[in-house]
Coordinates of C-alpha atoms in Angstrom, one line a residue:
X100 CA 31.2 -7.6 -104.3
X101 CA 32.3 -4.4 -105.9
X102 CA 29.7 -1.7 -106.2
X103 CA 28.7 -0.6 -109.7
X104 CA 29.1 3.1 -110.5
X105 CA 25.7 3.8 -112.0
X106 CA 26.5 7.5 -112.5
X107 CA 29.0 6.5 -115.2
X108 CA 26.3 4.5 -116.9
X109 CA 24.0 7.5 -116.8
X110 CA 26.8 9.5 -118.4
X111 CA 27.1 7.0 -121.2
X112 CA 23.4 7.1 -122.0
X113 CA 23.3 10.9 -122.0
X114 CA 26.4 11.0 -124.2
X115 CA 24.7 8.8 -126.7
X116 CA 21.5 10.9 -126.7
X117 CA 23.6 14.1 -127.3
X118 CA 25.5 12.4 -130.2
X119 CA 22.2 11.2 -131.8
X120 CA 20.5 14.5 -131.2
X121 CA 17.3 12.9 -129.9
X122 CA 14.9 13.7 -127.1
X123 CA 13.8 10.4 -125.6
X124 CA 10.7 10.1 -123.5
X125 CA 11.4 9.3 -119.8
X126 CA 8.8 8.2 -117.3
X127 CA 10.3 9.3 -114.0
X128 CA 8.9 7.8 -110.8
X129 CA 9.1 10.4 -108.0
X130 CA 8.6 9.9 -104.3
X131 CA 8.4 13.6 -103.5
X132 CA 9.2 17.1 -104.7
X133 CA 12.6 17.5 -102.8
X134 CA 14.0 14.2 -104.2
X135 CA 12.8 15.1 -107.8
X136 CA 14.2 18.7 -107.7
X137 CA 17.8 18.0 -108.6
X138 CA 16.8 15.0 -110.8
X139 CA 14.6 17.1 -112.9
X140 CA 17.1 19.9 -113.1
X141 CA 19.7 17.4 -114.3
X142 CA 17.7 15.3 -116.7
X143 CA 15.3 17.8 -118.3
X144 CA 17.9 19.0 -120.8
X145 CA 18.2 15.5 -122.3
X146 CA 14.8 13.9 -121.9
X147 CA 11.1 14.6 -122.5
X148 CA 10.1 13.9 -118.9
X149 CA 6.8 12.8 -117.4
X150 CA 6.8 12.5 -113.6
X151 CA 4.9 9.5 -112.2
X152 CA 3.9 10.1 -108.6
X153 CA 3.1 6.6 -107.4
X154 CA 3.6 6.0 -103.7
X155 CA 1.0 3.8 -102.0
X156 CA 3.5 3.3 -99.2
X157 CA 2.8 6.8 -97.9
X158 CA 0.6 7.1 -94.9
X159 CA -1.8 8.7 -94.1
X160 CA -3.5 9.7 -97.3
X161 CA -3.3 13.4 -96.3
X162 CA 0.5 13.1 -96.4
X163 CA 0.2 11.5 -99.8
X164 CA -1.9 14.4 -101.1
X165 CA 0.3 17.0 -99.5
X166 CA 3.4 15.6 -101.2
X167 CA 1.6 15.4 -104.5
X168 CA 0.7 19.1 -104.4
X169 CA 4.3 20.0 -103.6
X170 CA 5.4 17.9 -106.6
X171 CA 2.9 19.7 -108.8
X172 CA 4.0 23.1 -107.5
X173 CA 7.7 22.3 -108.2
X174 CA 7.1 21.2 -111.7
X175 CA 5.1 24.4 -112.5
X176 CA 7.9 26.6 -111.0
X177 CA 11.0 24.8 -112.3
X178 CA 12.5 26.5 -115.4
X179 CA 13.0 23.4 -117.5
X180 CA 14.2 23.5 -121.1
X181 CA 11.6 20.9 -122.0
X182 CA 8.2 21.0 -120.5
X183 CA 7.7 18.4 -117.7
X184 CA 4.4 16.6 -117.4
X185 CA 2.9 14.9 -114.3
X186 CA 0.8 11.7 -113.8
X187 CA -0.8 11.1 -110.4
X188 CA -0.8 7.4 -109.5
X189 CA -3.7 5.7 -107.7
X190 CA -3.5 5.7 -103.9
X191 CA -4.0 2.1 -102.8
X192 CA -2.4 1.8 -99.4
X193 CA -3.7 -1.8 -99.0
X194 CA -1.4 -2.7 -101.9
X195 CA 1.6 -1.6 -99.9
X196 CA 0.4 -3.2 -96.7
X197 CA 0.1 -6.5 -98.6
X198 CA 3.7 -6.6 -99.7
X199 CA 4.9 -5.4 -96.3
X200 CA 3.0 -8.2 -94.4
X201 CA 5.4 -10.2 -92.2
X202 CA 8.1 -7.6 -92.6
X203 CA 6.6 -4.9 -90.3
X204 CA 9.5 -5.2 -87.8
X205 CA 12.3 -5.4 -90.3
X206 CA 14.9 -2.6 -89.9
X207 CA 14.5 0.4 -92.2
X208 CA 16.6 -0.2 -95.4
X209 CA 16.0 -3.9 -95.4
X210 CA 13.8 -6.4 -97.2
X211 CA 10.6 -4.5 -96.6
X212 CA 12.1 -1.5 -98.4
X213 CA 13.3 -3.6 -101.3
X214 CA 9.8 -4.9 -101.8
X215 CA 8.5 -1.3 -101.7
X216 CA 11.1 -0.3 -104.4
X217 CA 9.9 -3.2 -106.5
X218 CA 6.2 -2.3 -106.1
X219 CA 6.8 1.2 -107.3
X220 CA 9.3 0.4 -110.0
X221 CA 7.3 -2.4 -111.5
X222 CA 4.2 -0.1 -111.8
X223 CA 6.4 2.5 -113.4
X224 CA 7.9 0.0 -115.9
X225 CA 4.4 -1.3 -116.7
X226 CA 3.0 2.2 -117.5
X227 CA 6.2 3.1 -119.4
X228 CA 5.8 0.0 -121.6
X229 CA 2.0 0.6 -122.2
X230 CA 2.5 4.3 -123.1
X231 CA 5.6 3.9 -125.3
X232 CA 8.2 5.6 -123.2
X233 CA 11.8 5.1 -124.2
X234 CA 13.1 4.9 -120.6
X235 CA 11.9 4.8 -117.1
X236 CA 13.7 5.7 -113.9
X237 CA 13.2 6.7 -110.2
X238 CA 14.3 9.6 -108.0
X239 CA 14.8 7.2 -105.1
X240 CA 18.5 6.8 -105.5
X241 CA 19.1 10.4 -104.6
X242 CA 18.6 9.6 -100.9
X243 CA 21.7 8.5 -98.9
X244 CA 19.3 6.2 -97.0
X245 CA 18.3 4.3 -100.1
X246 CA 20.2 1.4 -101.6
X247 CA 21.0 2.5 -105.1
X248 CA 22.6 -0.9 -106.0
X249 CA 19.3 -2.7 -105.2
X250 CA 17.2 0.0 -106.9
X251 CA 19.2 -0.5 -110.1
X252 CA 19.1 -4.2 -109.8
X253 CA 15.3 -4.2 -109.6
X254 CA 15.1 -1.6 -112.3
X255 CA 16.9 -3.7 -114.8
X256 CA 14.8 -6.8 -113.9
X257 CA 11.4 -5.1 -114.4
X258 CA 12.7 -3.4 -117.6
X259 CA 13.3 -6.8 -119.1
X260 CA 9.8 -7.9 -118.0
X261 CA 8.0 -5.0 -119.5
X262 CA 10.2 -4.3 -122.6
X263 CA 11.3 -0.8 -121.8
X264 CA 14.8 0.6 -121.1
X265 CA 15.8 1.3 -117.5
X266 CA 17.9 4.5 -117.1
X267 CA 20.7 3.4 -114.6
X268 CA 21.3 6.1 -112.0
X269 CA 22.7 7.1 -108.7
X270 CA 21.5 10.6 -108.3
X271 CA 23.2 11.2 -105.0
X272 CA 26.5 11.2 -106.9
X273 CA 28.1 14.6 -107.8
X274 CA 26.5 16.1 -104.7
X275 CA 23.0 15.5 -106.1
X276 CA 21.6 15.1 -102.6
X277 CA 23.2 18.4 -101.5
X278 CA 21.8 20.2 -104.6
X279 CA 18.3 18.8 -103.8
X280 CA 18.5 20.4 -100.4
X281 CA 19.6 23.7 -102.0
X282 CA 16.7 23.6 -104.4
X283 CA 14.2 22.7 -101.6
X284 CA 15.2 25.9 -99.8
X285 CA 15.1 27.9 -103.1
X286 CA 11.5 26.7 -103.8
X287 CA 10.5 26.5 -100.2
X288 CA 9.5 22.8 -100.6
X289 CA 7.9 20.8 -97.8
X290 CA 10.6 18.3 -96.7
X291 CA 9.2 15.4 -94.7
X292 CA 11.3 13.9 -91.9
X293 CA 10.4 10.2 -92.7
X294 CA 10.3 8.2 -95.9
X295 CA 6.6 7.9 -96.0
X296 CA 5.3 4.6 -94.6
X297 CA 4.2 4.1 -91.0
X298 CA 7.2 1.9 -90.3
X299 CA 9.7 4.5 -91.4
X300 CA 7.9 7.0 -89.2
X301 CA 8.2 4.7 -86.2
X302 CA 11.9 4.4 -86.8
X303 CA 12.7 8.1 -86.7

C-alpha cells in the first residue's frame, strides 16, 4: 500500500486558510516540549493554538511533571506571531495501563503504541469538540520512531466521531525533526531518551 503524503495535505489546508484570511483555532496535543518546538514555530503563523499536554502514558509522575514544566517554559519563550495557550491534562496513569494490558511485551512501535496514540488523540478530539475548536492535531508525527500513517488514520477516525476537523500532518517532513533538535538546543530543552512509558524505557 502506498504511503499518503500528509505534508501535502497540511499544505493544502494552510493554503486555504491564507486564501480565506482566517485564523482557525487549533487544539494541538503535545507529548513534550522538544517535539512541539518546530510544530509551534511552523503552525503558529496560521492558527490560534492551544497546546493540550495530555500524556497518561508517561511514568513516573515526576517525569510527567518535568516535561509539562518544559512545555510551559518553551511556550512562554517562543516568539510566536499569535499567542499560544496551554492546557494541562489530567495525569491518570491507570488509564494508560488499562489500554496496554496484555500488550506489555509487544515491541515498541507496535499495537501497544497504536492504542496509546488513540487514547491521546481521542481525548484531544473530545476536548476540541466540546470547546469549539476548528481543528485538532498532535506533535507525535515529528518523531522518526512514530508511525505517521497510523497517527493520521486514527486522527481522521476520532475526528468523525467527535465532529471536529483533523489537521493531517507529518511534521518530520521538510527536516522538521532536525529543526526540533536545533530549537531544543537553542532553548536548552530537556530531551528525554525514551518515549515516556515504562515499556519504552525498558526497550532503550
